[in-house]
C-alpha positions as a Python dict, from the first residue, in 0.01 Angstrom:
ca = {
    (1, 'M'): (0, 0, 0),
    (2, 'V'): (-385, 8, 4),
    (3, 'S'): (-521, 335, 160),
    (4, 'G'): (-790, 339, 439),
    (5, 'T'): (-1073, 446, 207),
    (6, 'A'): (-974, 175, -55),
    (7, 'A'): (-981, -90, 205),
    (8, 'R'): (-1312, 10, 334),
    (9, 'D'): (-1463, -2, -20),
    (10, 'Q'): (-1306, -332, -87),
    (11, 'R'): (-1464, -461, 243),
    (12, 'V'): (-1797, -324, 141),
    (13, 'E'): (-1776, -492, -183),
    (14, 'V'): (-1705, -826, -27),
    (15, 'S'): (-1985, -787, 205),
    (16, 'R'): (-2234, -697, -78),
    (17, 'E'): (-2115, -1018, -291),
    (18, 'T'): (-2168, -1243, 28),
    (19, 'T'): (-2503, -1106, 81),
    (20, 'I'): (-2593, -1165, -295),
    (21, 'A'): (-2456, -1509, -285),
    (22, 'R'): (-2671, -1590, 30),
    (23, 'L'): (-2990, -1467, -138),
    (24, 'N'): (-2907, -1665, -464),
    (25, 'P'): (-2751, -1981, -359),
    (26, 'P'): (-2620, -2224, -644),
    (27, 'V'): (-2882, -2483, -745),
    (28, 'S'): (-2746, -2836, -725),
    (29, 'R'): (-2911, -3134, -898),
    (30, 'E'): (-3048, -3243, -568),
    (31, 'T'): (-3234, -2908, -516),
    (32, 'V'): (-3595, -2900, -653),
    (33, 'I'): (-3672, -2532, -631),
    (34, 'E'): (-4026, -2574, -767),
    (35, 'Y'): (-4123, -2789, -451),
    (36, 'G'): (-4044, -2523, -217),
    (37, 'G'): (-3729, -2668, -66),
    (38, 'T'): (-3881, -2805, 263),
    (39, 'P'): (-3961, -3194, 324),
    (40, 'L'): (-4335, -3111, 381),
    (41, 'A'): (-4351, -2904, 70),
    (42, 'D'): (-4165, -3182, -133),
    (43, 'Q'): (-4418, -3435, 4),
    (44, 'L'): (-4723, -3223, -87),
    (45, 'A'): (-4587, -3156, -440),
    (46, 'D'): (-4504, -3523, -496),
    (47, 'E'): (-4855, -3641, -387),
    (48, 'T'): (-5009, -3372, -613),
    (49, 'R'): (-4806, -3510, -896),
    (50, 'R'): (-4913, -3868, -819),
    (51, 'R'): (-5290, -3781, -793),
    (52, 'L'): (-5295, -3580, -1129),
    (53, 'A'): (-5113, -3899, -1285),
    (54, 'L'): (-5379, -4131, -1146),
    (55, 'D'): (-5681, -3913, -1247),
    (56, 'E'): (-5559, -3901, -1588),
    (57, 'A'): (-5491, -4269, -1626),
    (58, 'V'): (-5721, -4514, -1787),
    (59, 'L'): (-5679, -4864, -1636),
    (60, 'P'): (-5719, -5159, -1857),
    (61, 'L'): (-5964, -5444, -1762),
    (62, 'P'): (-5846, -5802, -1759),
    (63, 'A'): (-5968, -6032, -2045),
    (64, 'S'): (-6070, -6275, -1795),
    (65, 'T'): (-6162, -6283, -1423),
    (66, 'R'): (-5850, -6253, -1203),
    (67, 'I'): (-5893, -6431, -886),
    (68, 'F'): (-5660, -6339, -605),
    (69, 'T'): (-5604, -6498, -252),
    (70, 'I'): (-5469, -6247, 2),
    (71, 'S'): (-5275, -6455, 244),
    (72, 'N'): (-5003, -6433, 532),
    (73, 'Q'): (-5014, -6658, 834),
    (74, 'K'): (-4873, -6371, 1029),
    (75, 'G'): (-5150, -6158, 1181),
    (76, 'G'): (-5159, -5782, 1153),
    (77, 'V'): (-4974, -5731, 834),
    (78, 'G'): (-5272, -5565, 651),
    (79, 'K'): (-5450, -5858, 457),
    (80, 'T'): (-5803, -5741, 511),
    (81, 'T'): (-5718, -5368, 464),
    (82, 'T'): (-5528, -5467, 146),
    (83, 'A'): (-5824, -5666, 11),
    (84, 'V'): (-6074, -5397, 102),
    (85, 'N'): (-5881, -5094, -38),
    (86, 'L'): (-5758, -5274, -361),
    (87, 'A'): (-6126, -5373, -431),
    (88, 'A'): (-6257, -5031, -371),
    (89, 'A'): (-5986, -4861, -578),
    (90, 'L'): (-6034, -5087, -870),
    (91, 'A'): (-6433, -5053, -854),
    (92, 'R'): (-6379, -4682, -869),
    (93, 'T'): (-6194, -4738, -1213),
    (94, 'G'): (-6476, -4913, -1366),
    (95, 'A'): (-6388, -5276, -1278),
    (96, 'H'): (-6656, -5507, -1134),
    (97, 'V'): (-6517, -5659, -804),
    (98, 'L'): (-6605, -5928, -559),
    (99, 'V'): (-6445, -5960, -217),
    (100, 'V'): (-6488, -6306, -54),
    (101, 'D'): (-6448, -6285, 333),
    (102, 'L'): (-6305, -6598, 464),
    (103, 'D'): (-6205, -6465, 778),
    (104, 'P'): (-6423, -6556, 1104),
    (105, 'Q'): (-6375, -6214, 1227),
    (106, 'G'): (-6558, -6084, 938),
    (107, 'N'): (-6344, -5760, 928),
    (108, 'A'): (-6378, -5721, 545),
    (109, 'S'): (-6754, -5750, 563),
    (110, 'T'): (-6750, -5458, 834),
    (111, 'A'): (-6516, -5249, 612),
    (112, 'L'): (-6739, -5289, 304),
    (113, 'G'): (-7074, -5200, 503),
    (114, 'V'): (-7220, -5564, 474),
    (115, 'D'): (-7430, -5710, 751),
    (116, 'H'): (-7253, -6029, 889),
    (117, 'R'): (-7458, -6104, 1217),
    (118, 'S'): (-7478, -6464, 1301),
    (119, 'E'): (-7818, -6510, 1165),
    (120, 'Q'): (-7707, -6402, 813),
    (121, 'Q'): (-7632, -6660, 535),
    (122, 'S'): (-7254, -6643, 456),
    (123, 'V'): (-6972, -6801, 316),
    (124, 'Y'): (-6999, -7066, 577),
    (125, 'E'): (-7320, -7210, 426),
    (126, 'V'): (-7145, -7203, 79),
    (127, 'L'): (-6854, -7422, 232),
    (128, 'V'): (-7054, -7649, 446),
    (129, 'A'): (-7398, -7677, 315),
    (130, 'D'): (-7334, -7622, -75),
    (131, 'L'): (-7545, -7319, -89),
    (132, 'P'): (-7508, -7144, -423),
    (133, 'L'): (-7274, -6842, -406),
    (134, 'A'): (-7536, -6632, -575),
    (135, 'E'): (-7756, -6655, -264),
    (136, 'V'): (-7510, -6501, -23),
    (137, 'I'): (-7355, -6222, -237),
    (138, 'R'): (-7437, -5885, -98),
    (139, 'P'): (-7386, -5538, -247),
    (140, 'S'): (-7135, -5315, -72),
    (141, 'T'): (-7219, -4965, 33),
    (142, 'E'): (-6872, -4873, -66),
    (143, 'H'): (-6940, -4872, -455),
    (144, 'E'): (-7209, -4984, -688),
    (145, 'R'): (-6965, -5210, -879),
    (146, 'L'): (-6832, -5376, -569),
    (147, 'D'): (-7001, -5682, -396),
    (148, 'C'): (-6915, -5888, -89),
    (149, 'V'): (-6966, -6259, 8),
    (150, 'P'): (-6976, -6204, 407),
    (151, 'A'): (-6841, -6409, 689),
    (152, 'T'): (-7015, -6480, 1008),
    (153, 'I'): (-6868, -6628, 1335),
    (154, 'H'): (-7004, -6972, 1239),
    (155, 'L'): (-6706, -6977, 996),
    (156, 'A'): (-6481, -7037, 1314),
    (157, 'G'): (-6618, -7389, 1325),
    (158, 'A'): (-6582, -7467, 954),
    (159, 'E'): (-6231, -7598, 992),
    (160, 'I'): (-6364, -7887, 1202),
    (161, 'E'): (-6674, -7938, 990),
    (162, 'L'): (-6489, -7958, 657),
    (163, 'V'): (-6259, -8237, 766),
    (164, 'S'): (-6523, -8507, 720),
    (165, 'L'): (-6674, -8363, 382),
    (166, 'V'): (-6603, -8492, 26),
    (167, 'A'): (-6361, -8274, -163),
    (168, 'R'): (-6317, -8048, 127),
    (169, 'E'): (-6026, -7852, -37),
    (170, 'Q'): (-6234, -7790, -351),
    (171, 'R'): (-6561, -7656, -223),
    (172, 'L'): (-6498, -7279, -257),
    (173, 'R'): (-6345, -7309, -604),
    (174, 'R'): (-6654, -7527, -715),
    (175, 'A'): (-6893, -7276, -577),
    (176, 'L'): (-6703, -6974, -719),
    (177, 'D'): (-6639, -7127, -1068),
    (178, 'T'): (-7003, -7234, -1103),
    (179, 'Y'): (-7128, -6874, -1033),
    (180, 'L'): (-6882, -6708, -1261),
    (181, 'A'): (-6973, -6943, -1547),
    (182, 'S'): (-7336, -6846, -1487),
    (183, 'M'): (-7287, -6467, -1494),
    (184, 'E'): (-7341, -6275, -1829),
    (185, 'G'): (-7083, -6018, -1733),
    (186, 'P'): (-6836, -6183, -1487),
    (187, 'Y'): (-6619, -6005, -1225),
    (188, 'D'): (-6299, -5865, -1338),
    (189, 'Y'): (-6151, -5917, -998),
    (190, 'V'): (-6214, -6151, -704),
    (191, 'F'): (-6009, -6106, -375),
    (192, 'I'): (-6038, -6377, -112),
    (193, 'D'): (-5936, -6252, 230),
    (194, 'C'): (-5787, -6536, 442),
    (195, 'P'): (-5754, -6583, 813),
    (196, 'P'): (-5419, -6562, 967),
    (197, 'S'): (-5349, -6938, 953),
    (198, 'L'): (-5283, -7215, 712),
    (199, 'G'): (-5590, -7430, 782),
    (200, 'L'): (-5867, -7572, 554),
    (201, 'L'): (-6012, -7219, 498),
    (202, 'T'): (-5678, -7090, 368),
    (203, 'I'): (-5622, -7392, 166),
    (204, 'N'): (-5979, -7350, 7),
    (205, 'A'): (-5882, -6994, -90),
    (206, 'F'): (-5550, -7116, -247),
    (207, 'V'): (-5742, -7378, -449),
    (208, 'A'): (-6006, -7129, -565),
    (209, 'A'): (-5758, -6857, -659),
    (210, 'R'): (-5522, -6839, -958),
    (211, 'E'): (-5289, -6575, -813),
    (212, 'V'): (-5153, -6520, -452),
    (213, 'L'): (-5098, -6171, -314),
    (214, 'I'): (-4900, -6152, 12),
    (215, 'P'): (-4885, -5834, 211),
    (216, 'I'): (-4560, -5799, 398),
    (217, 'Q'): (-4519, -5561, 698),
    (218, 'C'): (-4205, -5347, 689),
    (219, 'E'): (-4098, -5447, 1046),
    (220, 'Y'): (-3885, -5715, 1219),
    (221, 'Y'): (-3994, -6064, 1154),
    (222, 'A'): (-4149, -5960, 831),
    (223, 'L'): (-4004, -6252, 646),
    (224, 'E'): (-4049, -6488, 953),
    (225, 'G'): (-4262, -6796, 835),
    (226, 'L'): (-4271, -6671, 478),
    (227, 'S'): (-4074, -6978, 362),
    (228, 'Q'): (-4348, -7203, 516),
    (229, 'L'): (-4612, -7007, 320),
    (230, 'L'): (-4427, -7042, 1),
    (231, 'S'): (-4373, -7408, 61),
    (232, 'N'): (-4761, -7453, 101),
    (233, 'I'): (-4823, -7256, -206),
    (234, 'E'): (-4570, -7493, -397),
    (235, 'L'): (-4759, -7803, -255),
    (236, 'I'): (-5103, -7674, -347),
    (237, 'E'): (-4973, -7598, -712),
    (238, 'K'): (-4838, -7929, -733),
    (239, 'H'): (-5125, -8141, -595),
    (240, 'L'): (-5446, -7932, -603),
    (241, 'N'): (-5410, -7621, -817),
    (242, 'P'): (-5158, -7619, -1104),
    (243, 'E'): (-5275, -7264, -1207),
    (244, 'L'): (-5184, -7109, -888),
    (245, 'R'): (-4883, -6871, -875),
    (246, 'L'): (-4726, -6599, -656),
    (247, 'S'): (-4798, -6296, -868),
    (248, 'T'): (-4779, -6013, -618),
    (249, 'I'): (-4616, -5899, -305),
    (250, 'L'): (-4715, -5571, -148),
    (251, 'L'): (-4502, -5386, 116),
    (252, 'T'): (-4736, -5243, 395),
    (253, 'M'): (-4708, -5028, 704),
    (254, 'Y'): (-4386, -4856, 589),
    (255, 'D'): (-4216, -4593, 791),
    (256, 'S'): (-3968, -4399, 589),
    (257, 'R'): (-3819, -4244, 905),
    (258, 'T'): (-3681, -4586, 1016),
    (259, 'N'): (-3367, -4771, 875),
    (260, 'L'): (-3517, -5097, 946),
    (261, 'A'): (-3822, -5037, 727),
    (262, 'Q'): (-3602, -4944, 429),
    (263, 'Q'): (-3379, -5265, 493),
    (264, 'V'): (-3680, -5500, 503),
    (265, 'A'): (-3820, -5336, 179),
    (266, 'Q'): (-3488, -5381, 12),
    (267, 'E'): (-3458, -5750, 151),
    (268, 'V'): (-3790, -5822, 6),
    (269, 'R'): (-3715, -5672, -335),
    (270, 'D'): (-3386, -5869, -356),
    (271, 'H'): (-3568, -6201, -284),
    (272, 'F'): (-3880, -6127, -502),
    (273, 'P'): (-3781, -5881, -772),
    (274, 'T'): (-4049, -5940, -1013),
    (275, 'Q'): (-4336, -6009, -774),
    (276, 'T'): (-4283, -5704, -549),
    (277, 'L'): (-4485, -5390, -648),
    (278, 'E'): (-4310, -5048, -675),
    (279, 'T'): (-4593, -4906, -466),
    (280, 'I'): (-4538, -4911, -89),
    (281, 'I'): (-4819, -4859, 167),
    (282, 'P'): (-4718, -4628, 421),
    (283, 'R'): (-4822, -4622, 787),
    (284, 'S'): (-5138, -4404, 814),
    (285, 'V'): (-5383, -4306, 1080),
    (286, 'R'): (-5666, -4267, 813),
    (287, 'V'): (-5614, -4632, 695),
    (288, 'S'): (-5649, -4749, 1037),
    (289, 'E'): (-5950, -4537, 1118),
    (290, 'A'): (-6164, -4613, 806),
    (291, 'P'): (-6303, -4952, 893),
    (292, 'S'): (-6464, -4823, 1217),
    (293, 'Y'): (-6671, -4612, 984),
    (294, 'G'): (-6763, -4910, 760),
    (295, 'Q'): (-6552, -4770, 472),
    (296, 'S'): (-6231, -4819, 299),
    (297, 'V'): (-5975, -4548, 316),
    (298, 'I'): (-6059, -4452, -50),
    (299, 'S'): (-6407, -4329, 59),
    (300, 'Y'): (-6321, -4218, 422),
    (301, 'D'): (-6028, -3992, 312),
    (302, 'F'): (-5985, -3996, -67),
    (303, 'A'): (-5710, -3715, -38),
    (304, 'S'): (-5494, -3911, 232),
    (305, 'S'): (-5147, -4054, 163),
    (306, 'G'): (-5303, -4417, 250),
    (307, 'S'): (-5570, -4366, -23),
    (308, 'L'): (-5349, -4250, -275),
    (309, 'S'): (-5091, -4547, -225),
    (310, 'Y'): (-5362, -4813, -245),
    (311, 'R'): (-5495, -4649, -564),
    (312, 'E'): (-5142, -4658, -707),
    (313, 'A'): (-5106, -5017, -613),
    (314, 'A'): (-5438, -5108, -759),
    (315, 'A'): (-5332, -4934, -1092),
    (316, 'E'): (-5001, -5120, -1089),
    (317, 'I'): (-5188, -5454, -1063),
    (318, 'A'): (-5418, -5367, -1345),
    (319, 'R'): (-5131, -5272, -1576),
    (320, 'R'): (-4945, -5579, -1482),
    (321, 'S'): (-5234, -5795, -1595),
    (322, 'V'): (-5201, -5673, -1955),
    (323, 'F'): (-4833, -5716, -1950),
    (324, 'N'): (-4868, -6075, -1829),
    (325, 'Q'): (-5131, -6153, -2093),
    (326, 'K'): (-4902, -6023, -2350),
    (327, 'E'): (-4618, -6246, -2241),
    (328, 'T'): (-4853, -6548, -2249),
    (329, 'R'): (-4960, -6458, -2607),
    (330, 'D'): (-4599, -6420, -2719),
    (331, 'G'): (-4500, -6760, -2549),
    (332, 'N'): (-4242, -6600, -2300),
}
């Protein structure tokens, strides 16, 4: 039989061991002690790691100009935001970038700090009056290596005016190719920001481009109408622009707190495994605020999560260029 003193000593020992165990919990594989162990600390540490990786990276420049049209007939999915921020991110890495604003609302022009009042010459005159592209290109206040072809409200009537013109689908391509051929140092990237429709303006963008980038919102109805857009791309590839291909899909407005966003992202990856970027753009107040100051989120808040994600997306696009060029050389 255990004496009263021995029993008390035994209880003290058990209590001491329990206290030690609480102070020094076992570390599982899921525990990342250097991050601090809280969701906020984990997020801050992860963003710091990603920023350091980007700061140390040297992004390759494409061997020839890459021309993207950024399109989705669904409104509010982040087309203009994507065009502006990818362009700004790539310009900061040393690339020479042009943004062609083909949306009558002129939001890309606003975000890049370019005047697009109705009396200004714009892409409208290029399409309808055959004005050389060189006469409407404006430097962006965003970065010295970033230029913009602005859009004015006159572009809203261009759909009707283009109907009666010769080679109406080819007009932007002819102007862009002529200008690029005349440059001593052509642009590395051209991004064409499309209106949320599948009219003649968007068709001109598809014919002028070589690659299509589709932003897809991580919400319900995200894939609604996508099949129609893909059918149009196939038709234009077959009849008007055999060089066109869907190269990139970017998931935008992602809210990791919802199961729906995760399900949509997974569904897109299942359908388009090679085209979908690993980078996902989160919902961000800073991304929404930046255009009202005539800036991209890269300039407006360089340290924000939205800025970081767009910089990562730009880096991924730049690296994919080199990979695709190697595949072409190897004949794969």
